[in-house]
Short mmCIF file of C-alpha atoms and ligand atoms in Angstrom, two decimals:
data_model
loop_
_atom_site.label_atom_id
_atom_site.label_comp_id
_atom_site.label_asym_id
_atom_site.label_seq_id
_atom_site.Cartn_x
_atom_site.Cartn_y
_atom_site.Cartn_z
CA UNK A 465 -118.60 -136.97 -51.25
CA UNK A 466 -116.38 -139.26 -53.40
CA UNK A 467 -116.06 -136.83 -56.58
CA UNK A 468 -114.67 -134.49 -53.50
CA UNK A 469 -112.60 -136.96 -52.47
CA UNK A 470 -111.53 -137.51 -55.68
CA UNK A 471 -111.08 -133.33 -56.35
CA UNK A 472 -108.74 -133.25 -53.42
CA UNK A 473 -106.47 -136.04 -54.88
CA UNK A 474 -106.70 -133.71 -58.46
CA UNK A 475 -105.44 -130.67 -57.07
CA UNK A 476 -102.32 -132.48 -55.25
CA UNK A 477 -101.49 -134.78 -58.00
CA UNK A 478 -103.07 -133.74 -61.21
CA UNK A 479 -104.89 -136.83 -62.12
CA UNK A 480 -108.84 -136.78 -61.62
CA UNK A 481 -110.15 -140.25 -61.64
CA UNK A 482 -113.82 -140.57 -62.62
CA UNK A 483 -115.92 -143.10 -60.60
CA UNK A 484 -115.71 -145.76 -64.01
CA UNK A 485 -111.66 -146.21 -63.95
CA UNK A 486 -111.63 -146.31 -67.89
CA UNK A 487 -111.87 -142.38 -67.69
CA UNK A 488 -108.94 -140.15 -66.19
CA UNK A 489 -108.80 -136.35 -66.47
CA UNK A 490 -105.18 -135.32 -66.36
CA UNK A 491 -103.90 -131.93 -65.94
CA UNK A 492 -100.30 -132.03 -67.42
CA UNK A 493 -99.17 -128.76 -65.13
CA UNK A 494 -100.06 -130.01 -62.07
CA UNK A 495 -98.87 -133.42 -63.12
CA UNK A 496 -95.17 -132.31 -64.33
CA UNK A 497 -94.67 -130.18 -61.17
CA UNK A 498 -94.57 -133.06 -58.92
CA UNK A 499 -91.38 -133.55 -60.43
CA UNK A 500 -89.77 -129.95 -59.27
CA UNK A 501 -89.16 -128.06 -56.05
CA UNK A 502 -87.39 -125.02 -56.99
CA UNK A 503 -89.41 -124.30 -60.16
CA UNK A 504 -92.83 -124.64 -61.35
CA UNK A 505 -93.94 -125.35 -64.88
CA UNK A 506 -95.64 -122.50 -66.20
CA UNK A 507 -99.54 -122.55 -67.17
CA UNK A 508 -98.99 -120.09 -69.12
CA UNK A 509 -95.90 -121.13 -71.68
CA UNK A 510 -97.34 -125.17 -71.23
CA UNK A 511 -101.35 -123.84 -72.54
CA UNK A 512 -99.52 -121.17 -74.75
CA UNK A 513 -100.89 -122.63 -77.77
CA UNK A 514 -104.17 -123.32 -76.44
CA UNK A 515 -104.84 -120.17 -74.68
CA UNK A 516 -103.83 -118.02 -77.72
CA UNK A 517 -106.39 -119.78 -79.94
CA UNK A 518 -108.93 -118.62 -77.60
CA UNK A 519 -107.48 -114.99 -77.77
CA UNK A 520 -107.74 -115.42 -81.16
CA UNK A 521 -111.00 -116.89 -81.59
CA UNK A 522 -109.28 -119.87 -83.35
CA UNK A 523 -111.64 -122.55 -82.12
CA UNK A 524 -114.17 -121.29 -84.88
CA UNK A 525 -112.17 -122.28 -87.28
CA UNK A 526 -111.61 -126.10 -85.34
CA UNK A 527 -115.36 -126.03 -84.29
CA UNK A 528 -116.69 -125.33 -88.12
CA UNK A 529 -120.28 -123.79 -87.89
CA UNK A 530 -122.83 -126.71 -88.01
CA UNK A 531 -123.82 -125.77 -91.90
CA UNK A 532 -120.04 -126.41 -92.68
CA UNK A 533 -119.85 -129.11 -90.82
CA UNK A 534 -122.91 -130.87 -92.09
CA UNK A 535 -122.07 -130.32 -95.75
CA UNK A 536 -118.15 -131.58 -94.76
CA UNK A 537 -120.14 -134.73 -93.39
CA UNK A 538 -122.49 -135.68 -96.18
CA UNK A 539 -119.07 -135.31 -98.88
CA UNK A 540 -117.58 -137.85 -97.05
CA UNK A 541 -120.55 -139.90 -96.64
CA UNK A 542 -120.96 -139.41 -100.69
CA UNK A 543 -117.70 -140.53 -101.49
CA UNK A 544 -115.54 -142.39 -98.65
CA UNK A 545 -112.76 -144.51 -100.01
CA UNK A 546 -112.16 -147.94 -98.93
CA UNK A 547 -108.75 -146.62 -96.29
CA UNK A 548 -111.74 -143.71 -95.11
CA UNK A 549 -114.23 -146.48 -94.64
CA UNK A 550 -111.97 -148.28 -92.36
CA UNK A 551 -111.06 -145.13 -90.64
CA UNK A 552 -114.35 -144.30 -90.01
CA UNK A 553 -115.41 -147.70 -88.74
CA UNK A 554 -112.48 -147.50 -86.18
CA UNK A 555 -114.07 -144.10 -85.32
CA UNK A 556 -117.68 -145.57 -84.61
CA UNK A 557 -115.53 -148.35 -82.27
CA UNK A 558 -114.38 -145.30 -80.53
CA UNK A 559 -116.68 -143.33 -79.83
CA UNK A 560 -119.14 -144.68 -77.74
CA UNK A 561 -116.38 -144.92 -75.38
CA UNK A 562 -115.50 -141.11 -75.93
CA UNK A 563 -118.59 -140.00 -75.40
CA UNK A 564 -119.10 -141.72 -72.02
CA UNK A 565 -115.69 -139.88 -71.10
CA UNK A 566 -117.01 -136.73 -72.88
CA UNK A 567 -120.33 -137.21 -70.18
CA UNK A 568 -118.91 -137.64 -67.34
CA UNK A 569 -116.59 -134.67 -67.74
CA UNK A 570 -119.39 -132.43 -68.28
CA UNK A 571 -121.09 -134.07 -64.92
CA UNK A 572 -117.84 -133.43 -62.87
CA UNK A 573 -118.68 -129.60 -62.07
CA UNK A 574 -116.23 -129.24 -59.56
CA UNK A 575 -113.34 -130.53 -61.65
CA UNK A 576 -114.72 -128.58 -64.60
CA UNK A 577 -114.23 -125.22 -62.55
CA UNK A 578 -111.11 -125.51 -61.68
CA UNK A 579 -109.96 -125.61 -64.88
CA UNK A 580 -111.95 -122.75 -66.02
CA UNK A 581 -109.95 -121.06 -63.43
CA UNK A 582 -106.92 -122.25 -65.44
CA UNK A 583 -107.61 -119.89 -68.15
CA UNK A 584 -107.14 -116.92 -64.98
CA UNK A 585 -104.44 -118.58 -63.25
CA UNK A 586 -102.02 -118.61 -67.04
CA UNK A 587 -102.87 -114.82 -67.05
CA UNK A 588 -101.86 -113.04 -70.32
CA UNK A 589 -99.35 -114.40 -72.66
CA UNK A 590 -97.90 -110.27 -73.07
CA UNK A 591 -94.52 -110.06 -71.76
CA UNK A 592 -93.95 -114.01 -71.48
CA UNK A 593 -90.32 -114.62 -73.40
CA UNK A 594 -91.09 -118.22 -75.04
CA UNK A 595 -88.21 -119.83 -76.81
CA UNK A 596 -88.44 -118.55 -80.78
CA UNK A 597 -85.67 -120.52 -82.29
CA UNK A 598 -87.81 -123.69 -81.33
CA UNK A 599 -85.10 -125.94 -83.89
CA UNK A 600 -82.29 -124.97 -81.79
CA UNK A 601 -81.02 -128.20 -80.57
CA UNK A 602 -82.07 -130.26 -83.61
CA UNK A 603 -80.12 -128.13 -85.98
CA UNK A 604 -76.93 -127.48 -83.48
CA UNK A 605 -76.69 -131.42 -83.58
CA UNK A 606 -76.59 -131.83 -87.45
CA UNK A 607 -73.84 -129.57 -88.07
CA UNK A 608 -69.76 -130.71 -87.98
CA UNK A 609 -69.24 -129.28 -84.99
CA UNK A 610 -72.16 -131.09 -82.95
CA UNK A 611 -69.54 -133.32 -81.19
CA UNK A 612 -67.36 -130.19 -79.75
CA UNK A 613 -70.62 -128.70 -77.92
CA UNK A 614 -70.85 -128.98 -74.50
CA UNK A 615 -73.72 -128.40 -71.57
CA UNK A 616 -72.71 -127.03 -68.13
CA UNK A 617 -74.60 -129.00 -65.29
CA UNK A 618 -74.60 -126.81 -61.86
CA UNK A 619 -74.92 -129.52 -59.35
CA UNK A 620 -75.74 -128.63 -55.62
CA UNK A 621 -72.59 -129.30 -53.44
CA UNK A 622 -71.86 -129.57 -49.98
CA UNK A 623 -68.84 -128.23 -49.36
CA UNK A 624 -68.17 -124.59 -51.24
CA UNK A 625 -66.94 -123.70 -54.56
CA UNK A 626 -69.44 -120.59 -56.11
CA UNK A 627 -72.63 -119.49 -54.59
CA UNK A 628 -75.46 -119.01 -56.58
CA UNK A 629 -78.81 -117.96 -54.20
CA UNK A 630 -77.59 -119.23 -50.96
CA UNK A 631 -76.68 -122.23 -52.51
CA UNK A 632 -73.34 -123.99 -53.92
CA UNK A 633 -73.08 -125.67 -56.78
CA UNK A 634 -70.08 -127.16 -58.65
CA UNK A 635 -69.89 -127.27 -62.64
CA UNK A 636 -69.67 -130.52 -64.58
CA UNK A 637 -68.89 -129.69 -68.02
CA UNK A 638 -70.04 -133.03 -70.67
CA UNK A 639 -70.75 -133.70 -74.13
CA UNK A 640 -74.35 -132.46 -75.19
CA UNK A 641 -74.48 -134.42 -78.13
CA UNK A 642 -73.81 -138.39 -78.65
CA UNK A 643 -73.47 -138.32 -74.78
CA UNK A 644 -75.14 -139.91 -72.12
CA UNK A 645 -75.84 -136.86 -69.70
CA UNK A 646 -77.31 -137.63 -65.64
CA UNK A 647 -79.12 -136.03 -63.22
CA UNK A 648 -78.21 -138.51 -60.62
CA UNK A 649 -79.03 -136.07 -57.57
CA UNK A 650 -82.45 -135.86 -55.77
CA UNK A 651 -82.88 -132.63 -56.52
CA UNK A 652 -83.95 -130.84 -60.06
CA UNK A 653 -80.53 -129.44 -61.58
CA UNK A 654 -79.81 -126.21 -63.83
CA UNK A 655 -77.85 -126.73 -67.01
CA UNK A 656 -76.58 -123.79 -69.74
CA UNK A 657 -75.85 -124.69 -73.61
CA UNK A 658 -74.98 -121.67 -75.65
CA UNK A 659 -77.00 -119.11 -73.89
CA UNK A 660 -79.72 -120.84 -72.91
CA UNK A 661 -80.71 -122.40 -69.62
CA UNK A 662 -82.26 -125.59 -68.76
CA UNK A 663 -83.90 -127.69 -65.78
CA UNK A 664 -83.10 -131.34 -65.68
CA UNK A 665 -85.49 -133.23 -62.83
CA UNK A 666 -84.00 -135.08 -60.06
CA UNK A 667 -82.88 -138.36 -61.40
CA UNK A 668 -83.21 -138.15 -64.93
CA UNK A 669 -81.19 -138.73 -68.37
CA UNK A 670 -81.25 -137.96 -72.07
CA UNK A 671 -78.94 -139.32 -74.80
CA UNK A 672 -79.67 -135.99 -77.82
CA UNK A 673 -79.02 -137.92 -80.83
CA UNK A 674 -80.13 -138.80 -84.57
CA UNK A 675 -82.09 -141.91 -85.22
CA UNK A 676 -78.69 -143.35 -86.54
CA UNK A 677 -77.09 -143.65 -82.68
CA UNK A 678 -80.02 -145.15 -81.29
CA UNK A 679 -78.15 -148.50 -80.77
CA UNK A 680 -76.15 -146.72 -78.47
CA UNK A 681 -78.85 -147.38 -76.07
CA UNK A 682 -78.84 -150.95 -76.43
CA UNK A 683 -77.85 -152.84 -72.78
CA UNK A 684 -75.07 -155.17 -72.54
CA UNK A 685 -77.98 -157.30 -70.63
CA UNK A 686 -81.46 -158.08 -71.04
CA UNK A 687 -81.46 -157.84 -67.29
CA UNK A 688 -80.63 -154.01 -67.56
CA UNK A 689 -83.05 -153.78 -70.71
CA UNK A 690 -86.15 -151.16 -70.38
CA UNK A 691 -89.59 -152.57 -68.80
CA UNK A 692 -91.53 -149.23 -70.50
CA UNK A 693 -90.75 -147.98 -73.57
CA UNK A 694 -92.78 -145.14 -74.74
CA UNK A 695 -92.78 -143.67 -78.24
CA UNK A 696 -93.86 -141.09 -80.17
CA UNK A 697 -92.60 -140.91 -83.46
CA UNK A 698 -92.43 -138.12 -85.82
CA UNK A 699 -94.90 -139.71 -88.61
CA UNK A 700 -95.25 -137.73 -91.88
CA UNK A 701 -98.30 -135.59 -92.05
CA UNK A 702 -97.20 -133.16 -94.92
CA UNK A 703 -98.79 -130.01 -92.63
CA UNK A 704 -96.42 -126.72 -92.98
CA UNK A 705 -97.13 -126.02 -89.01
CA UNK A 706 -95.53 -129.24 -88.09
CA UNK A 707 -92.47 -128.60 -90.61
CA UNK A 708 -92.13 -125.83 -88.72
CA UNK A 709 -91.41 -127.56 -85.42
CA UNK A 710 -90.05 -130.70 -86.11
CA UNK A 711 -88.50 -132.93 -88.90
CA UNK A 712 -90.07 -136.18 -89.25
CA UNK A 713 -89.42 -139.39 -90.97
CA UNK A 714 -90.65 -141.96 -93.27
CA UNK A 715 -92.50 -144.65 -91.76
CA UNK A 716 -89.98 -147.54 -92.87
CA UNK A 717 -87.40 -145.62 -90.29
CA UNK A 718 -89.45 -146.37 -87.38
CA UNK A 719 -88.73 -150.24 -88.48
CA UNK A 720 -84.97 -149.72 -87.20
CA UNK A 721 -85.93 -149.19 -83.87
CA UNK A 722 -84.31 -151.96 -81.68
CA UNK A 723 -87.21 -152.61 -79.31
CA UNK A 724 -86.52 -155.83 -78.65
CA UNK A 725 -82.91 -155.48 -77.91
CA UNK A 726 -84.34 -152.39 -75.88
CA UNK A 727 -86.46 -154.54 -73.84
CA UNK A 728 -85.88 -155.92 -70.59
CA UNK A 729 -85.57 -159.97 -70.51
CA UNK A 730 -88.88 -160.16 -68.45
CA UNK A 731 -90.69 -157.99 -70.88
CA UNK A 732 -91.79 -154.74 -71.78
CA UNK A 733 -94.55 -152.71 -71.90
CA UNK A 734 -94.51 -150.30 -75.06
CA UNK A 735 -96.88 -147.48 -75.50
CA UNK A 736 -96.85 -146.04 -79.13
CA UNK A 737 -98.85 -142.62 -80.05
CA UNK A 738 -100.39 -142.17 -83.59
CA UNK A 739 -102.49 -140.02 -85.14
CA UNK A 740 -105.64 -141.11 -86.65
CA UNK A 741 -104.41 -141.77 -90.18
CA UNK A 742 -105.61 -145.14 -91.31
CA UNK A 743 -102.78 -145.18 -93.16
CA UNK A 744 -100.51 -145.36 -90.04
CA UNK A 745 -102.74 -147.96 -88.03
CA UNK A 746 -102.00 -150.24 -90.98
CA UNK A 747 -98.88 -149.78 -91.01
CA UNK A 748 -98.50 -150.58 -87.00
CA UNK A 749 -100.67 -153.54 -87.38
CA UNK A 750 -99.27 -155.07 -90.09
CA UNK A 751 -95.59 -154.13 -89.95
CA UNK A 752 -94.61 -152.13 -86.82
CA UNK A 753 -95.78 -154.32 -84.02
CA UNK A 754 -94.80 -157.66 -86.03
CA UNK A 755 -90.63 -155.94 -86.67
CA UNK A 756 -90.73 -154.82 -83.04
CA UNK A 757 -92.18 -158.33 -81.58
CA UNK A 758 -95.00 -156.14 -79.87
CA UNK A 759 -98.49 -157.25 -79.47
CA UNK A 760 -100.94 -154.93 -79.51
CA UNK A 761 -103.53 -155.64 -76.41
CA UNK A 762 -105.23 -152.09 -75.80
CA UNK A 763 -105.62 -148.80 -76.88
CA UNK A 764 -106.16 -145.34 -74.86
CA UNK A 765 -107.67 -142.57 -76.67
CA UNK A 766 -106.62 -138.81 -75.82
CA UNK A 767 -109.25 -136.50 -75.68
CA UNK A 768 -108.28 -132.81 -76.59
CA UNK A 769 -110.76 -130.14 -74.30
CA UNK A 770 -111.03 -126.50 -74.09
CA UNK A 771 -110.67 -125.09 -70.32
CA UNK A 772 -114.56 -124.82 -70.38
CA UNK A 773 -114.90 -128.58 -71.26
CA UNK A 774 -115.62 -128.37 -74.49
CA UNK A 775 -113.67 -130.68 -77.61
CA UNK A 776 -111.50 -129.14 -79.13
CA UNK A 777 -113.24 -129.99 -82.81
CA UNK A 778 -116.37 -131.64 -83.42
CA UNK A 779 -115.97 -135.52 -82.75
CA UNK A 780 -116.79 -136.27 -86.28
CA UNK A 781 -115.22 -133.83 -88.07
CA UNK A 782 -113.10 -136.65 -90.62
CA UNK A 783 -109.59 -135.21 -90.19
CA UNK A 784 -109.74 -133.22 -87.56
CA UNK A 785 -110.70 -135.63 -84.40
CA UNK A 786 -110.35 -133.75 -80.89
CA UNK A 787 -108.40 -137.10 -80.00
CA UNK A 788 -105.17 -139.58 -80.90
CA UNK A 789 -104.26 -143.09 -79.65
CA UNK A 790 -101.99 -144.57 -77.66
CA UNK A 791 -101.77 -148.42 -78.66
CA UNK A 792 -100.06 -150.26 -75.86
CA UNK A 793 -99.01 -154.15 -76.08
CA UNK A 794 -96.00 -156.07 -74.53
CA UNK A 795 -92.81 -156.83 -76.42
CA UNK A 796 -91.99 -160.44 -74.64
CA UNK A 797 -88.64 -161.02 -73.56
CA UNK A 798 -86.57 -163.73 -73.19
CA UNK A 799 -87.10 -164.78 -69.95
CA UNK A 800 -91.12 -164.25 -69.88
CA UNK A 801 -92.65 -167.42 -68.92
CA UNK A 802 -96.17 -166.94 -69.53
CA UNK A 803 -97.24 -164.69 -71.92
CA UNK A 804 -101.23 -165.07 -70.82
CA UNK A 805 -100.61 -163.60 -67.29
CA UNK A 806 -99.26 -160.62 -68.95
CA UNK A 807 -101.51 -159.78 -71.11
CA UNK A 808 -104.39 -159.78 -68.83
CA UNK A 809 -102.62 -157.45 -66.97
CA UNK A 810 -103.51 -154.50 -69.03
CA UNK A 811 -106.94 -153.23 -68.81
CA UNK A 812 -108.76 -152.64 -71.96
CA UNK A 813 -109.25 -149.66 -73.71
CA UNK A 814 -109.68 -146.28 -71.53
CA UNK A 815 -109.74 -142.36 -71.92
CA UNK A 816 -107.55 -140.13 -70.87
CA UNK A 817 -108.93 -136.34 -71.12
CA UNK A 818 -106.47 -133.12 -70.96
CA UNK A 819 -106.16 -129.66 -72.19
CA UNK A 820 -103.54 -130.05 -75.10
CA UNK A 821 -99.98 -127.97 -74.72
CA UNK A 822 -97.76 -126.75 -77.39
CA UNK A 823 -97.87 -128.56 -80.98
CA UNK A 824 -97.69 -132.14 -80.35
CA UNK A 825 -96.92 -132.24 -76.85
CA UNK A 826 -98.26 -135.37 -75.09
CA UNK A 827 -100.02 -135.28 -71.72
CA UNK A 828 -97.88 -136.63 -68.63
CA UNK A 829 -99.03 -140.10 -68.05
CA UNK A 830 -95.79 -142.47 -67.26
CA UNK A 831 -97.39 -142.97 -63.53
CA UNK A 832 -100.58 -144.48 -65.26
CA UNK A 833 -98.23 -146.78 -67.23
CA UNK A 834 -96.13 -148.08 -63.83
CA UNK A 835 -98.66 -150.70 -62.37
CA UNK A 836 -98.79 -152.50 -65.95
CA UNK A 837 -94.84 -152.74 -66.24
CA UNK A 838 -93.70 -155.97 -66.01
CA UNK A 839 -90.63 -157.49 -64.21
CA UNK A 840 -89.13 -155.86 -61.29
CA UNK A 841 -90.72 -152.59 -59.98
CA UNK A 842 -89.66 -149.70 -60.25
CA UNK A 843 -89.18 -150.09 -63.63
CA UNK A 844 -86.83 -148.93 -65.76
CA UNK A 845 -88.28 -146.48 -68.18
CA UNK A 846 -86.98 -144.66 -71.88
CA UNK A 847 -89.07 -142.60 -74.08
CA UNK A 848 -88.10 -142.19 -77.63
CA UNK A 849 -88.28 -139.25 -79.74
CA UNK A 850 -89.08 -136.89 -76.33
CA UNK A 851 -88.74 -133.37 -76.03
CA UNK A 852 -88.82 -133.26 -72.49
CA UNK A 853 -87.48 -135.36 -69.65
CA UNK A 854 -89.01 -137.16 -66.23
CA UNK A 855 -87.49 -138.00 -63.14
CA UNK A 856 -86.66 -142.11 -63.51
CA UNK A 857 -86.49 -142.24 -67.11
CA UNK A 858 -84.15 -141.79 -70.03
CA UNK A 859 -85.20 -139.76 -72.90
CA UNK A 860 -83.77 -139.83 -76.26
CA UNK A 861 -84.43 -138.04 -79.44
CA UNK A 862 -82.90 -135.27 -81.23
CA UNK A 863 -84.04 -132.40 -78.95
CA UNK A 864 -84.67 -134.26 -75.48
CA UNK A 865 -84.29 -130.99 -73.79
CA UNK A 866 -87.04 -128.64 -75.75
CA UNK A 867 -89.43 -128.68 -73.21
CA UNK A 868 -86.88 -128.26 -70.15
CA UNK A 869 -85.57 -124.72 -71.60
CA UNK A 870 -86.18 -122.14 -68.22
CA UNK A 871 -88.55 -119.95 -70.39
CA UNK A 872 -90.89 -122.91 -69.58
CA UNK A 873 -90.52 -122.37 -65.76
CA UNK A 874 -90.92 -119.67 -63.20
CA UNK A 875 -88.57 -120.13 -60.07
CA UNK A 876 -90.61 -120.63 -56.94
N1 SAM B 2361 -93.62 -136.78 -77.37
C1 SAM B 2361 -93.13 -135.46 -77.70
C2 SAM B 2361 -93.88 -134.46 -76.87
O1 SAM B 2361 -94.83 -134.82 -76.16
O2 SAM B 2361 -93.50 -133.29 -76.89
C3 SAM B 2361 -93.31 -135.15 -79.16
C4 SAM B 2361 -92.39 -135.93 -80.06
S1 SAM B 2361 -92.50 -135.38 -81.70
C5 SAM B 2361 -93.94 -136.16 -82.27
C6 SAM B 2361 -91.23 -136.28 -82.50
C7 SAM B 2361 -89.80 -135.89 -82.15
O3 SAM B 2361 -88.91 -136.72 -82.92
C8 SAM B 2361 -89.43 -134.45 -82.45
O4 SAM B 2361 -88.77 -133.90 -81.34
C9 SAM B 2361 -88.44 -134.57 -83.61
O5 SAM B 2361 -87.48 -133.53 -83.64
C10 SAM B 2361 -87.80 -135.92 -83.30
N2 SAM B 2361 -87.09 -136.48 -84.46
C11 SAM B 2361 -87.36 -136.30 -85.78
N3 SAM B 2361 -86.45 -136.92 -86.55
C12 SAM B 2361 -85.56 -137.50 -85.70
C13 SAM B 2361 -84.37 -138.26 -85.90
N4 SAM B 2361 -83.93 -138.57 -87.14
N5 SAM B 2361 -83.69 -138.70 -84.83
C14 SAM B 2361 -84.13 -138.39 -83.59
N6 SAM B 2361 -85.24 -137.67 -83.33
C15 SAM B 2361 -85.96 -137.23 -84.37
#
C-alpha cells in the first residue's frame, strides 16, 4: 500500500522514494517537466543516447561478457598501483550502499514497469531532428564578434503587439553573451539566436560566459550571495567522445572559482560532481574544498540503470563504474554562527538512481538539495558550468542554453 502510495507521488513528480530515505529513484523527464506548461521535455531526445545504445546493442560492449570481465578483474588485482588501491578501497566503501539501492530497485516492480514502458513511450529516434552542431554556443562566444550577438526573448503581453497562437508576445532584444539575461515571468518563455529556438522556464537566468567573467557574478552583498551552489566542472578525462562535446579544463582552473565570495553570508551549501578518478578526489580533498573554504560532510552516489533496471556496466568493472559522486559540504559564511548545527543538517551519504541522458548530463535533483540550504528559504540558487537552466536559479557556463534548444521539446 505504501510503495503505491509512493508510485502515485512518482508519476506526478518524478521522484520515487524507497521506504529507507537514503535511496531515491529519479526520473529526470518527469522531473524537468514540472517546470513547463506549454512544452514537454522529450523522452525521446533526453534518453537519446541511452535508447540508441540499446538499438545498437551497445550495452555488450559496457556489460563485458563475464570471461572478459573476470580476466579485466584479476589484471587489476595482479598489479593495482598505490592511486588504484585507494580507488578501489573508496569503491568497497561504496558499494555496500549501492547494492542496497541496486536491491531495492529490483524489489520495486511497480516502479520498475513503468520505466520499461519508457523505452515505448520515447518511440523511435527516426525522424527526431536533434541539434548536430552541439558546440554552437561555445564556439559563437569565442569568436570577436561574441559581444555583437543578440537573443530575441518573446515575452507574453497583455495588451497587443504580434500574435503568435492566440497569444501576444512582445520582443526584448539583449546581449547573449557577457549578459545577464531573465525570465522574470511565471510562465516558460521562447527565445531565437541565429536560427535556433529556445525555452527559458518561468523565472530563470543564465549569464553564457568563459571561466574568465565569472566574477561578474560576484554580489555587492553577502546578503544577496547564493545559499546552493552546484557544480559540475569540465575535469580532463582525455576521451575523444567528450572532446567532442565539450572543452574542459585543467584542474588548477577550477581553483579560481570565487565560492566564497559566491556564497551567501549565512552559508552555502555546495554540491560538486566528479567522476571516479582518484586522481580528482585528491585533488578536491586536498586542494579544492580547502581554496573554496568548503567542507566536505557527505557524498551521494549516482547510479546509471537501463530502463529494465539493470546497471549500466558491471559495478566492478575498474574504469567503467555505472555511478559518479556528488560530494556536498557547506562553504561557511560570514555571518554563520554555529557551524555544528549545520553540519548535522545534511544526512549522510545516499543514492540517487536514474536512467542517464545525453553525454554527461546530470539528473534533476535541485528540489532534493532545498531542505539542506541554509539561511533564508527559498534559497537562492546558481549552477556553474550548466547546460541547461531551472526555474529559481541562475546558470552560468559557456553554453547555459544547450539543453533548452526546442529540438529538446515537443509543444503540448
Ligand atoms: N552539468 C551539465 C549537465 O548536466 O549537462 C554538464 C556540465 S559539463 C560536465 C561542463 C560544462 O562546462 C560544459 O558545458 C563545458 O562547455 C563548460 N565549460 C568548459 N570550459 C569552460 C570555460 N572555460 N568557461 C565556461 N564553461 C566552460
Amino acid at each position: 500500500c505504501l510503495a503505491r502510495d509512493e508510485l502515485s507521488v512518482f508519476l506526478e513528480s518524478g521522484i520515487y522514494r524507497f521506504v529507507d530515505s537514503r535511496f531515491i529513484f529519479v526520473d529526470p523527464v518527469r522531473v524537468l517537466n514540472r517546470s513547463y506548461s506549454r512544452f514537454r521535455v522529450s523522452p525521446a531526445g533526453y534518453y537519446s543516447r541511452f535508447f540508441d545504445y540499446e538499438r545498437k546493442g551497445l550495452e555488450n560492449k559496457d556489460c563485458l561478457s563475464y570471461g572478459k570481465k573476470r580476466k579485466r578483474k584479476e589484471k587489476k588485482l595482479r598489479c593495482l598501483n598505490e592511486k588504484e588501491c585507494a580507488a578501489d578501497q573508496r569503491h568497497q566503501v561504496a558499494k555496500p550502499l549501492l547494492l542496497k539501492a541496486y536491491e531495492l530497485l529490483l524489489q520495486a516492480t511497480d516502479l520498475l514497469s513503468v520505466t520499461r514502458s519508457l523505452n515505448r513511450e520515447s518511440g523511435s529516434s527516426e525522424g527526431r531532428n536533434l541539434p548536430s552542431d552541439h558546440q554552437l554556443l561555445i564556439e559563437h562566444g569565442r569568436i570577436w564578434q561574441a559581444p555583437l550577438y543578440e537573443i530575441t526573448l518573446k515575452l507574453p503581453e497583455h495588451d497587443q503587439s504580434s500574435e503568435v497562437g492566440g497569444s501576444s508576445f512582445k520582443d526584448r532584444v539583449v546581449p547573449l553573451f557577457n549578459n545577464l539575461v531573465v525570465n522574470e515571468t511565471s510562465d516558460e518563455v521562447e527565445a531565437e539566436f541565429l536560427d535556433h529556438q529556445y525555452i527559458l522556464p518561468r523565472e530563470s537566468c543564465f549569464y553564457m560566459s568563459d571561466l574568465r567573467q565569472v566574477h561578474n557574478l560576484i554580489p555587492a552583498k553577502a546578503s544577496s550571495g547564493f545559499s546552493l551552489i552546484l557544480i559540475d566542472p569540465p575535469w580532463e578525462n582525455g576521451s575523444a567522445q567528450q572532446k567532442s562535446k565539450y572543452p574542459t579544463l585543467p584542474n588548477r582552473y577550477f581553483l579560481a572559482l570565487p565560492i566564497k565570495k559566491l556564497s551567501h553570508g549565512k552559508g552555502a551549501l555546495v554540491a560538486l560532481w566528479v567522476t571516479n578518478r582518484e586522481k580528482f578526489h585528491r585533488f578536491i580533498d586536498l586542494e579544492l574544498f580547502p581554496a573554496w573554504g568548503v567542507v566536505h560532510i557527505s557524498t551521494y552516489y549516482w547510479l546509471k540503470v537501463k530502463a529494465d533496471g539493470s546497471l549500466i556496466s558491471d559495478l566492478d568493472l575498474f574504469h567503467h563504474r555505472p555511478y559518479e559522486c556528488l560530494l556536498l559540504g557547506y562553504c561557511y559564511g560570514e555571518d554563520v554562527q554555529d557551524v555544528k548545527i549545520l553540519d548535522q543538517t545534511l544526512p549522510k551519504d545516499r543514492v540517487i538512481i536514474s536512467i542517464p541522458g545525453d553525454y554527461s548530463r546530470k539528473p534533476p535533483i535541485a528540489e532534493l538539495l532545498q531542505e539542506y540550504v541554509p539561511g533564508p528559504k527559498p534559497g537562492r540558487c546558481i549552477e556553474l558550468f550548466a547546460r541547461e537552466m531551472n526555474p529559481g536559479w541562475l546558470s552560468w557556463g559557456n553554453e547555459p542554453l544547450h539543453f533548452q534548444e526546442s529540438q529538446y521539446f515537443t509543444r503540448t
